[in-house]
mmCIF file of C-alpha atoms and ligand atoms in Angstrom:
data_model
loop_
_atom_site.group_PDB
_atom_site.id
_atom_site.type_symbol
_atom_site.label_atom_id
_atom_site.label_comp_id
_atom_site.label_asym_id
_atom_site.label_seq_id
_atom_site.Cartn_x
_atom_site.Cartn_y
_atom_site.Cartn_z
ATOM 1 C CA MET A 1 0.063 0.016 0.131
ATOM 2 C CA GLY A 2 1.336 3.520 -1.124
ATOM 3 C CA LEU A 3 1.751 6.150 1.618
ATOM 4 C CA THR A 4 -0.910 8.165 0.112
ATOM 5 C CA ASN A 5 -3.561 5.261 0.374
ATOM 6 C CA PHE A 6 -2.450 4.881 3.885
ATOM 7 C CA VAL A 7 -3.045 8.475 4.748
ATOM 8 C CA TYR A 8 -6.498 8.296 3.116
ATOM 9 C CA ILE A 9 -7.473 5.268 5.149
ATOM 10 C CA ILE A 10 -6.417 7.149 8.285
ATOM 11 C CA ILE A 11 -8.462 10.160 7.372
ATOM 12 C CA PHE A 12 -11.293 7.935 6.535
ATOM 13 C CA VAL A 13 -11.202 5.964 9.777
ATOM 14 C CA PHE A 14 -11.105 9.323 11.454
ATOM 15 C CA LEU A 15 -14.238 10.531 9.723
ATOM 16 C CA MET A 16 -16.019 7.259 10.403
ATOM 17 C CA ALA A 17 -15.296 7.751 14.134
ATOM 18 C CA GLY A 18 -16.914 11.052 14.167
ATOM 19 C CA ALA A 19 -19.865 10.056 11.947
ATOM 20 C CA PRO A 20 -23.108 10.439 13.932
ATOM 21 C CA LEU A 21 -24.110 6.714 13.547
ATOM 22 C CA SER A 22 -25.463 5.575 16.976
ATOM 23 C CA TYR A 23 -25.799 2.041 18.287
ATOM 24 C CA SER A 24 -27.794 2.035 21.332
ATOM 25 C CA TRP A 25 -30.074 4.037 23.723
ATOM 26 C CA GLY A 26 -28.079 6.847 24.976
ATOM 27 C CA VAL A 27 -26.029 6.674 28.158
ATOM 28 C CA ASP A 28 -29.171 7.930 30.111
ATOM 29 C CA GLY A 29 -31.387 5.339 28.902
ATOM 30 C CA HIS A 30 -29.167 2.432 29.688
ATOM 31 C CA TYR A 31 -28.508 3.793 33.020
ATOM 32 C CA MET A 32 -32.187 3.957 34.039
ATOM 33 C CA ILE A 33 -32.714 0.445 32.651
ATOM 34 C CA CYS A 34 -30.116 -1.007 34.681
ATOM 35 C CA ARG A 35 -30.943 1.152 37.729
ATOM 36 C CA ILE A 36 -34.605 -0.252 37.597
ATOM 37 C CA ALA A 37 -33.355 -3.758 36.823
ATOM 38 C CA GLN A 38 -31.237 -3.947 40.012
ATOM 39 C CA ARG A 39 -34.282 -3.082 42.148
ATOM 40 C CA PHE A 40 -36.015 -6.223 40.688
ATOM 41 C CA LEU A 41 -33.244 -8.696 41.554
ATOM 42 C CA ASN A 42 -33.943 -11.584 43.941
ATOM 43 C CA SER A 43 -31.289 -12.125 46.429
ATOM 44 C CA PRO A 44 -29.157 -14.942 44.702
ATOM 45 C CA ALA A 45 -29.186 -12.663 41.672
ATOM 46 C CA SER A 46 -28.280 -9.511 43.694
ATOM 47 C CA SER A 47 -25.403 -11.189 45.266
ATOM 48 C CA ALA A 48 -24.054 -12.815 41.833
ATOM 49 C CA VAL A 49 -24.344 -9.206 40.358
ATOM 50 C CA LEU A 50 -22.332 -7.687 43.041
ATOM 51 C CA ASP A 51 -19.820 -10.568 42.732
ATOM 52 C CA LEU A 52 -19.357 -10.003 38.952
ATOM 53 C CA LEU A 53 -19.394 -6.300 38.767
ATOM 54 C CA PRO A 54 -15.968 -4.838 38.347
ATOM 55 C CA SER A 55 -14.884 -3.057 41.352
ATOM 56 C CA SER A 56 -14.960 0.304 39.817
ATOM 57 C CA ALA A 57 -18.776 0.057 39.632
ATOM 58 C CA ASN A 58 -19.051 0.120 43.525
ATOM 59 C CA GLY A 59 -21.999 -2.366 43.345
ATOM 60 C CA ASP A 60 -23.956 -0.309 40.906
ATOM 61 C CA LEU A 61 -25.054 -2.173 37.749
ATOM 62 C CA ALA A 62 -26.304 1.104 36.046
ATOM 63 C CA SER A 63 -22.760 2.522 36.081
ATOM 64 C CA VAL A 64 -21.564 0.001 33.661
ATOM 65 C CA CYS A 65 -24.619 -0.311 31.542
ATOM 66 C CA SER A 66 -22.978 1.585 28.763
ATOM 67 C CA TRP A 67 -19.752 -0.420 28.896
ATOM 68 C CA ALA A 68 -20.634 -2.252 25.805
ATOM 69 C CA ASP A 69 -20.803 1.045 23.717
ATOM 70 C CA ASN A 70 -17.423 2.037 25.091
ATOM 71 C CA VAL A 71 -15.571 -1.243 23.934
ATOM 72 C CA ARG A 72 -17.043 -1.064 20.406
ATOM 73 C CA ALA A 73 -13.739 0.205 19.165
ATOM 74 C CA ALA A 74 -11.686 -2.365 21.021
ATOM 75 C CA TYR A 75 -14.047 -5.257 20.104
ATOM 76 C CA PRO A 76 -15.056 -4.459 16.539
ATOM 77 C CA TRP A 77 -16.898 -7.963 16.316
ATOM 78 C CA SER A 78 -19.453 -6.788 19.013
ATOM 79 C CA SER A 79 -20.961 -3.853 16.903
ATOM 80 C CA PRO A 80 -23.431 -5.835 15.034
ATOM 81 C CA LEU A 81 -24.741 -7.172 18.342
ATOM 82 C CA HIS A 82 -26.413 -3.971 19.320
ATOM 83 C CA TYR A 83 -29.193 -4.272 16.876
ATOM 84 C CA VAL A 84 -30.968 -6.205 14.113
ATOM 85 C CA ASP A 85 -32.126 -4.829 10.740
ATOM 86 C CA THR A 86 -35.380 -5.975 9.076
ATOM 87 C CA PRO A 87 -36.711 -5.670 5.816
ATOM 88 C CA ASP A 88 -37.949 -2.160 4.829
ATOM 89 C CA ASN A 89 -41.535 -1.418 5.599
ATOM 90 C CA LEU A 90 -42.548 -5.117 6.459
ATOM 91 C CA CYS A 91 -42.776 -4.379 10.200
ATOM 92 C CA THR A 92 -41.985 -7.883 11.152
ATOM 93 C CA TYR A 93 -38.989 -9.662 12.695
ATOM 94 C CA ASN A 94 -37.878 -13.185 11.908
ATOM 95 C CA TYR A 95 -34.639 -14.752 13.299
ATOM 96 C CA THR A 96 -33.633 -16.823 10.207
ATOM 97 C CA ARG A 97 -34.237 -14.134 7.879
ATOM 98 C CA ASP A 98 -32.812 -11.278 9.820
ATOM 99 C CA CYS A 99 -30.405 -12.252 12.615
ATOM 100 C CA HIS A 100 -27.207 -11.911 10.957
ATOM 101 C CA ASP A 101 -24.433 -9.275 10.390
ATOM 102 C CA SER A 102 -23.741 -7.367 7.160
ATOM 103 C CA SER A 103 -21.640 -10.221 5.835
ATOM 104 C CA GLY A 104 -24.377 -12.744 6.470
ATOM 105 C CA ASN A 105 -22.935 -14.514 9.623
ATOM 106 C CA ALA A 106 -26.000 -16.057 11.374
ATOM 107 C CA GLY A 107 -26.721 -15.233 14.834
ATOM 108 C CA ASN A 108 -24.828 -12.085 14.821
ATOM 109 C CA CYS A 109 -27.542 -9.624 15.956
ATOM 110 C CA VAL A 110 -28.876 -8.508 19.244
ATOM 111 C CA VAL A 111 -31.178 -11.584 19.616
ATOM 112 C CA GLY A 112 -28.317 -13.886 19.067
ATOM 113 C CA ALA A 113 -26.176 -11.758 21.528
ATOM 114 C CA LEU A 114 -28.810 -12.142 24.172
ATOM 115 C CA ASN A 115 -28.906 -16.015 23.708
ATOM 116 C CA ASN A 116 -25.178 -16.012 23.722
ATOM 117 C CA TYR A 117 -24.605 -14.003 26.903
ATOM 118 C CA SER A 118 -27.572 -15.586 28.965
ATOM 119 C CA ALA A 119 -26.110 -19.057 28.261
ATOM 120 C CA GLN A 120 -22.731 -17.873 29.179
ATOM 121 C CA LEU A 121 -24.053 -16.473 32.571
ATOM 122 C CA LEU A 122 -25.634 -19.896 33.425
ATOM 123 C CA GLN A 123 -22.016 -20.967 34.077
ATOM 124 C CA TYR A 124 -22.021 -19.032 37.247
ATOM 125 C CA GLN A 125 -23.315 -21.899 39.070
ATOM 126 C CA SER A 126 -20.935 -24.420 37.627
ATOM 127 C CA SER A 127 -17.238 -24.959 38.591
ATOM 128 C CA ILE A 128 -16.152 -24.581 34.952
ATOM 129 C CA ARG A 129 -16.177 -21.241 33.489
ATOM 130 C CA THR A 130 -14.890 -20.774 30.007
ATOM 131 C CA TYR A 131 -16.091 -17.095 29.597
ATOM 132 C CA ASN A 132 -15.571 -13.758 31.319
ATOM 133 C CA LEU A 133 -18.701 -13.518 33.163
ATOM 134 C CA THR A 134 -18.207 -9.929 34.191
ATOM 135 C CA GLN A 135 -18.121 -9.068 30.447
ATOM 136 C CA ALA A 136 -21.070 -11.493 29.877
ATOM 137 C CA LEU A 137 -23.102 -9.583 32.610
ATOM 138 C CA MET A 138 -22.256 -6.166 31.205
ATOM 139 C CA PHE A 139 -23.077 -7.164 27.599
ATOM 140 C CA PHE A 140 -26.393 -8.889 28.551
ATOM 141 C CA ALA A 141 -27.588 -5.980 30.474
ATOM 142 C CA HIS A 142 -26.693 -3.622 27.748
ATOM 143 C CA PHE A 143 -28.195 -5.753 24.964
ATOM 144 C CA MET A 144 -31.505 -6.218 27.036
ATOM 145 C CA GLY A 145 -31.864 -2.412 26.839
ATOM 146 C CA ASP A 146 -30.887 -2.235 23.138
ATOM 147 C CA ILE A 147 -33.570 -4.823 22.010
ATOM 148 C CA HIS A 148 -36.271 -2.640 23.730
ATOM 149 C CA GLN A 149 -35.214 0.555 21.763
ATOM 150 C CA PRO A 150 -37.670 0.372 18.748
ATOM 151 C CA LEU A 151 -35.226 1.511 16.202
ATOM 152 C CA HIS A 152 -32.686 -0.992 17.114
ATOM 153 C CA VAL A 153 -35.077 -3.454 15.261
ATOM 154 C CA GLY A 154 -35.618 -1.077 12.417
ATOM 155 C CA PHE A 155 -35.358 -1.030 8.659
ATOM 156 C CA THR A 156 -32.310 -1.981 6.773
ATOM 157 C CA THR A 157 -32.001 0.742 4.155
ATOM 158 C CA ASP A 158 -32.142 3.597 6.571
ATOM 159 C CA GLU A 159 -30.035 1.764 9.273
ATOM 160 C CA GLY A 160 -32.687 1.884 11.952
ATOM 161 C CA GLY A 161 -33.303 5.547 11.320
ATOM 162 C CA ASN A 162 -29.564 6.689 11.330
ATOM 163 C CA SER A 163 -29.695 7.867 7.800
ATOM 164 C CA ILE A 164 -33.051 9.833 8.269
ATOM 165 C CA THR A 165 -32.314 13.454 9.052
ATOM 166 C CA GLU A 166 -34.602 15.330 11.348
ATOM 167 C CA TYR A 167 -34.916 18.608 13.344
ATOM 168 C CA TRP A 168 -35.458 17.919 16.929
ATOM 169 C CA TYR A 169 -37.248 21.289 17.615
ATOM 170 C CA ASN A 170 -34.530 23.339 16.168
ATOM 171 C CA THR A 171 -31.599 20.949 16.330
ATOM 172 C CA LYS A 172 -30.441 18.911 13.422
ATOM 173 C CA THR A 173 -30.181 15.213 14.155
ATOM 174 C CA ASN A 174 -31.449 11.748 13.041
ATOM 175 C CA LEU A 175 -34.265 9.632 13.770
ATOM 176 C CA HIS A 176 -32.378 7.066 15.374
ATOM 177 C CA SER A 177 -30.789 9.508 17.863
ATOM 178 C CA VAL A 178 -34.249 11.019 18.556
ATOM 179 C CA TRP A 179 -35.109 7.619 19.968
ATOM 180 C CA ASP A 180 -31.681 7.005 21.682
ATOM 181 C CA THR A 181 -31.340 10.295 23.328
ATOM 182 C CA GLU A 182 -33.569 13.421 22.284
ATOM 183 C CA ILE A 183 -36.856 12.194 23.692
ATOM 184 C CA ILE A 184 -35.206 11.028 26.981
ATOM 185 C CA ARG A 185 -33.347 14.228 27.307
ATOM 186 C CA THR A 186 -36.301 16.478 26.710
ATOM 187 C CA ALA A 187 -38.440 14.385 29.094
ATOM 188 C CA MET A 188 -35.615 14.736 31.737
ATOM 189 C CA SER A 189 -35.396 18.380 31.333
ATOM 190 C CA ASN A 190 -39.208 19.024 31.136
ATOM 191 C CA TYR A 191 -40.291 16.840 33.980
ATOM 192 C CA TYR A 192 -37.399 15.377 36.130
ATOM 193 C CA GLY A 193 -35.285 18.315 36.904
ATOM 194 C CA ASN A 194 -32.509 16.926 34.392
ATOM 195 C CA ASP A 195 -31.962 14.149 36.747
ATOM 196 C CA ARG A 196 -31.942 10.513 35.429
ATOM 197 C CA ASP A 197 -32.263 8.841 38.945
ATOM 198 C CA THR A 198 -35.502 10.892 39.434
ATOM 199 C CA MET A 199 -36.797 9.901 35.939
ATOM 200 C CA ALA A 200 -35.685 6.202 36.447
ATOM 201 C CA ASP A 201 -37.547 6.086 39.773
ATOM 202 C CA SER A 202 -40.791 7.641 38.392
ATOM 203 C CA ILE A 203 -40.633 5.045 35.670
ATOM 204 C CA ARG A 204 -40.200 2.124 38.177
ATOM 205 C CA THR A 205 -42.804 3.206 40.665
ATOM 206 C CA ASN A 206 -45.380 3.624 37.866
ATOM 207 C CA ILE A 207 -45.038 -0.150 36.967
ATOM 208 C CA THR A 208 -48.363 -1.823 37.976
ATOM 209 C CA ARG A 209 -48.898 -5.522 38.900
ATOM 210 C CA ASP A 210 -51.061 -6.087 35.746
ATOM 211 C CA GLN A 211 -48.265 -4.763 33.579
ATOM 212 C CA ILE A 212 -45.821 -7.260 35.264
ATOM 213 C CA GLN A 213 -47.944 -10.035 34.479
ATOM 214 C CA LEU A 214 -48.319 -8.942 30.893
ATOM 215 C CA TRP A 215 -44.726 -8.088 30.311
ATOM 216 C CA ASP A 216 -43.449 -11.422 31.684
ATOM 217 C CA SER A 217 -45.559 -13.435 29.240
ATOM 218 C CA TYR A 218 -43.150 -13.621 26.501
ATOM 219 C CA SER A 219 -41.511 -16.831 25.234
ATOM 220 C CA SER A 220 -38.076 -15.610 23.883
ATOM 221 C CA TYR A 221 -36.146 -12.641 22.782
ATOM 222 C CA TYR A 222 -37.689 -13.007 19.504
ATOM 223 C CA ASP A 223 -40.940 -11.594 20.850
ATOM 224 C CA LEU A 224 -39.094 -8.637 22.294
ATOM 225 C CA ALA A 225 -37.685 -7.860 18.891
ATOM 226 C CA THR A 226 -41.213 -8.240 17.453
ATOM 227 C CA GLU A 227 -42.479 -5.631 19.952
ATOM 228 C CA SER A 228 -39.773 -3.212 19.005
ATOM 229 C CA ILE A 229 -40.327 -3.245 15.131
ATOM 230 C CA GLN A 230 -43.949 -2.900 15.748
ATOM 231 C CA ASP A 231 -43.305 0.315 17.850
ATOM 232 C CA ALA A 232 -40.793 1.472 15.348
ATOM 233 C CA CYS A 233 -43.572 1.326 12.663
ATOM 234 C CA SER A 234 -46.417 2.592 14.684
ATOM 235 C CA TYR A 235 -44.572 5.460 16.526
ATOM 236 C CA ALA A 236 -41.033 5.991 15.437
ATOM 237 C CA TYR A 237 -41.053 6.049 11.592
ATOM 238 C CA LYS A 238 -44.673 7.429 11.673
ATOM 239 C CA ASP A 239 -44.905 11.244 10.852
ATOM 240 C CA ALA A 240 -41.046 11.294 10.721
ATOM 241 C CA SER A 241 -40.029 11.671 7.224
ATOM 242 C CA GLN A 242 -36.730 12.771 5.828
ATOM 243 C CA ASN A 243 -36.091 16.451 7.052
ATOM 244 C CA ALA A 244 -39.211 16.553 9.164
ATOM 245 C CA ARG A 245 -39.273 19.157 11.982
ATOM 246 C CA LEU A 246 -40.284 17.186 14.968
ATOM 247 C CA ASN A 247 -41.893 19.291 17.837
ATOM 248 C CA ASP A 248 -44.189 18.867 20.891
ATOM 249 C CA THR A 249 -46.795 16.968 18.774
ATOM 250 C CA TYR A 250 -44.208 14.058 18.286
ATOM 251 C CA PHE A 251 -42.583 14.397 21.584
ATOM 252 C CA LEU A 252 -45.837 14.366 23.767
ATOM 253 C CA SER A 253 -47.161 11.411 21.934
ATOM 254 C CA ARG A 254 -44.054 9.297 22.031
ATOM 255 C CA LYS A 255 -42.829 10.096 25.621
ATOM 256 C CA SER A 256 -44.874 7.290 27.009
ATOM 257 C CA ILE A 257 -43.876 4.772 24.574
ATOM 258 C CA VAL A 258 -40.200 5.497 25.527
ATOM 259 C CA GLU A 259 -41.092 5.271 29.200
ATOM 260 C CA THR A 260 -42.863 2.100 28.688
ATOM 261 C CA ARG A 261 -40.009 0.553 26.805
ATOM 262 C CA ILE A 262 -37.487 1.508 29.614
ATOM 263 C CA ALA A 263 -39.778 0.221 32.161
ATOM 264 C CA GLN A 264 -40.186 -3.102 30.291
ATOM 265 C CA ALA A 265 -36.407 -3.524 29.700
ATOM 266 C CA GLY A 266 -35.547 -2.833 33.275
ATOM 267 C CA PHE A 267 -38.238 -5.174 34.700
ATOM 268 C CA ARG A 268 -37.359 -7.874 32.224
ATOM 269 C CA LEU A 269 -33.593 -7.578 32.849
ATOM 270 C CA GLY A 270 -34.222 -7.943 36.729
ATOM 271 C CA PHE A 271 -36.487 -10.849 36.259
ATOM 272 C CA LEU A 272 -34.261 -12.680 33.818
ATOM 273 C CA LEU A 273 -31.068 -12.366 35.919
ATOM 274 C CA SER A 274 -33.257 -13.575 38.946
ATOM 275 C CA GLN A 275 -33.884 -16.791 36.930
ATOM 276 C CA ILE A 276 -30.472 -17.125 35.565
ATOM 277 C CA PHE A 277 -28.843 -16.901 39.027
ATOM 278 C CA LEU A 278 -31.496 -18.815 40.989
HETATM 279 C C1 NAG B 301 -38.663 -16.675 8.543
HETATM 280 O O1 NAG B 301 -37.930 -16.829 7.472
HETATM 281 C C2 NAG B 301 -37.486 -18.097 6.999
HETATM 282 C C3 NAG B 301 -36.271 -17.932 6.019
HETATM 283 O O2 NAG B 301 -36.791 -16.763 5.069
HETATM 284 C C4 NAG B 301 -38.742 -18.743 6.530
HETATM 285 O O3 NAG B 301 -38.497 -20.010 5.975
HETATM 286 C C5 NAG B 301 -39.736 -18.981 7.600
HETATM 287 O O4 NAG B 301 -40.959 -19.443 7.057
HETATM 288 C C6 NAG B 301 -40.055 -17.663 8.293
HETATM 289 N N1 NAG B 301 -40.850 -17.804 9.545
HETATM 290 C C7 NAG B 301 -41.991 -17.174 9.649
HETATM 291 C C8 NAG B 301 -42.577 -17.543 11.010
HETATM 292 O O5 NAG B 301 -42.409 -16.338 8.966
HETATM 293 C C1 NAG B 302 -20.648 -14.653 22.089
HETATM 294 O O1 NAG B 302 -19.825 -14.342 23.047
HETATM 295 C C2 NAG B 302 -18.374 -14.443 22.764
HETATM 296 C C3 NAG B 302 -17.592 -14.027 24.000
HETATM 297 O O2 NAG B 302 -17.817 -12.598 24.096
HETATM 298 C C4 NAG B 302 -18.160 -13.726 21.482
HETATM 299 O O3 NAG B 302 -16.783 -13.884 21.092
HETATM 300 C C5 NAG B 302 -19.013 -13.946 20.268
HETATM 301 O O4 NAG B 302 -18.902 -13.143 19.218
HETATM 302 C C6 NAG B 302 -20.478 -13.725 20.807
HETATM 303 N N1 NAG B 302 -21.569 -14.191 19.740
HETATM 304 C C7 NAG B 302 -22.615 -13.400 19.754
HETATM 305 C C8 NAG B 302 -23.671 -13.797 18.621
HETATM 306 O O5 NAG B 302 -23.026 -12.709 20.619
HETATM 307 C C1 NAG B 303 -12.860 -9.871 32.439
HETATM 308 O O1 NAG B 303 -13.373 -8.737 31.820
HETATM 309 C C2 NAG B 303 -13.068 -7.543 32.709
HETATM 310 C C3 NAG B 303 -13.786 -6.225 31.873
HETATM 311 O O2 NAG B 303 -13.307 -6.228 30.568
HETATM 312 C C4 NAG B 303 -11.573 -7.329 32.825
HETATM 313 O O3 NAG B 303 -11.326 -6.173 33.684
HETATM 314 C C5 NAG B 303 -11.153 -8.566 33.621
HETATM 315 O O4 NAG B 303 -9.575 -8.380 33.666
HETATM 316 C C6 NAG B 303 -11.490 -9.866 32.805
HETATM 317 N N1 NAG B 303 -11.072 -10.983 33.549
HETATM 318 C C7 NAG B 303 -10.253 -11.929 33.103
HETATM 319 C C8 NAG B 303 -9.991 -13.121 34.109
HETATM 320 O O5 NAG B 303 -9.752 -11.874 31.987
HETATM 321 C C1 NAG B 304 -45.721 20.519 15.051
HETATM 322 O O1 NAG B 304 -45.618 19.474 14.029
HETATM 323 C C2 NAG B 304 -46.979 19.153 13.487
HETATM 324 C C3 NAG B 304 -46.743 17.827 12.488
HETATM 325 O O2 NAG B 304 -46.395 17.013 13.330
HETATM 326 C C4 NAG B 304 -47.540 20.388 12.769
HETATM 327 O O3 NAG B 304 -48.659 20.135 12.330
HETATM 328 C C5 NAG B 304 -47.550 21.427 13.679
HETATM 329 O O4 NAG B 304 -47.928 22.646 12.804
HETATM 330 C C6 NAG B 304 -46.244 21.736 14.309
HETATM 331 N N1 NAG B 304 -46.310 22.865 15.347
HETATM 332 C C7 NAG B 304 -45.680 23.901 15.460
HETATM 333 C C8 NAG B 304 -45.996 24.847 16.528
HETATM 334 O O5 NAG B 304 -44.730 24.112 14.801
HETATM 335 C C1 NAG B 305 -46.892 5.865 33.837
HETATM 336 O O1 NAG B 305 -47.855 4.872 33.102
HETATM 337 C C2 NAG B 305 -48.694 5.448 32.022
HETATM 338 C C3 NAG B 305 -49.609 4.164 31.560
HETATM 339 O O2 NAG B 305 -48.843 3.108 31.116
HETATM 340 C C4 NAG B 305 -47.745 5.930 30.983
HETATM 341 O O3 NAG B 305 -48.378 6.584 30.156
HETATM 342 C C5 NAG B 305 -46.887 7.015 31.504
HETATM 343 O O4 NAG B 305 -45.711 7.317 30.443
HETATM 344 C C6 NAG B 305 -45.967 6.372 32.639
HETATM 345 N N1 NAG B 305 -45.187 7.418 33.336
HETATM 346 C C7 NAG B 305 -43.891 7.072 33.566
HETATM 347 C C8 NAG B 305 -43.076 8.212 34.324
HETATM 348 O O5 NAG B 305 -43.488 5.991 33.397
HETATM 349 ZN ZN1 ZN B 306 -26.003 -0.581 22.348
#
């Protein structure tokens, strides 16, 4: 390779690193999901989580909930595990058809990753541990969040809304970031004194017994991906065409969808960990 090509590649890599392509609920969304989940842990799961968390977490699962995003550069193989792309406009998810990376490797999507890391965590009980279970826990907690973000199970051509430019009030962004970050940020600022603990606790204490029964009745991660693509079609893509200006009309009608997805992710993560470590 000539020196010039090398320089171009370096520049390209730099530009890509700065591209606004996002891969998961923003830091606040993941933080809230894990904060809610930790309150739903039974006592064996609570002990196992404390045992597996890195000491830097000080026993707080929420503090490492974005770790998986922070290691994307170090572990490039993990990038496709944050989402799954589905066929444009079909509004359905199908494991065989959809769960693969862009090179076609089967299982490399968020659903495959959840199967993978929950299976690894089951080794906690056994004397033979072949995986790093600290990493398995941090990946699992993060991907349970991602699969609940409607646009992490979005359409293929627009990369889950990443390539749909929008104006969030007056700020230029893209549809994926609206769902990762902007709706949460606006809600936090308008209703929760800009404090994510307050928002997370409001979401958690709002969960009803009936909802818990309903939310617990899914049979696999497949169903969670189906919920997300349905929400993506009904709420995320709807009224959000290329270059649209999204305002209170969009925000006020989507806020409770986002709060519900955060509640479901938190509750389900807590319950799953409680079953895994039982
Ligand atoms: C999922 O996709 C596969 C492969 O395209 C197909 O054979 C199968 O029938 C589909 N399953 C459902 C439930 O649609
Ligand atoms: C499963 O986990 C291992 C260890 O982190 C990783 O190498 C592999 O890529 C993962 N595969 C999926 C589909 O999550
Ligand atoms: C497991 O992963 C954590 C987080 O990356 C790391 O700090 C730790 O050293 C790893 N443990 C082993 C035994 O490799
Ligand atoms: C907000 O957006 C809606 C379209 O979703 C539009 O009908 C309405 O006029 C906009 N309101 C303001 C104040 O711009
Ligand atoms: C409380 O629950 C209602 C009904 O499900 C929902 O519309 C609202 O967004 C929730 N609020 C919070 C803070 O979670
Ligand atoms: Zn992610």
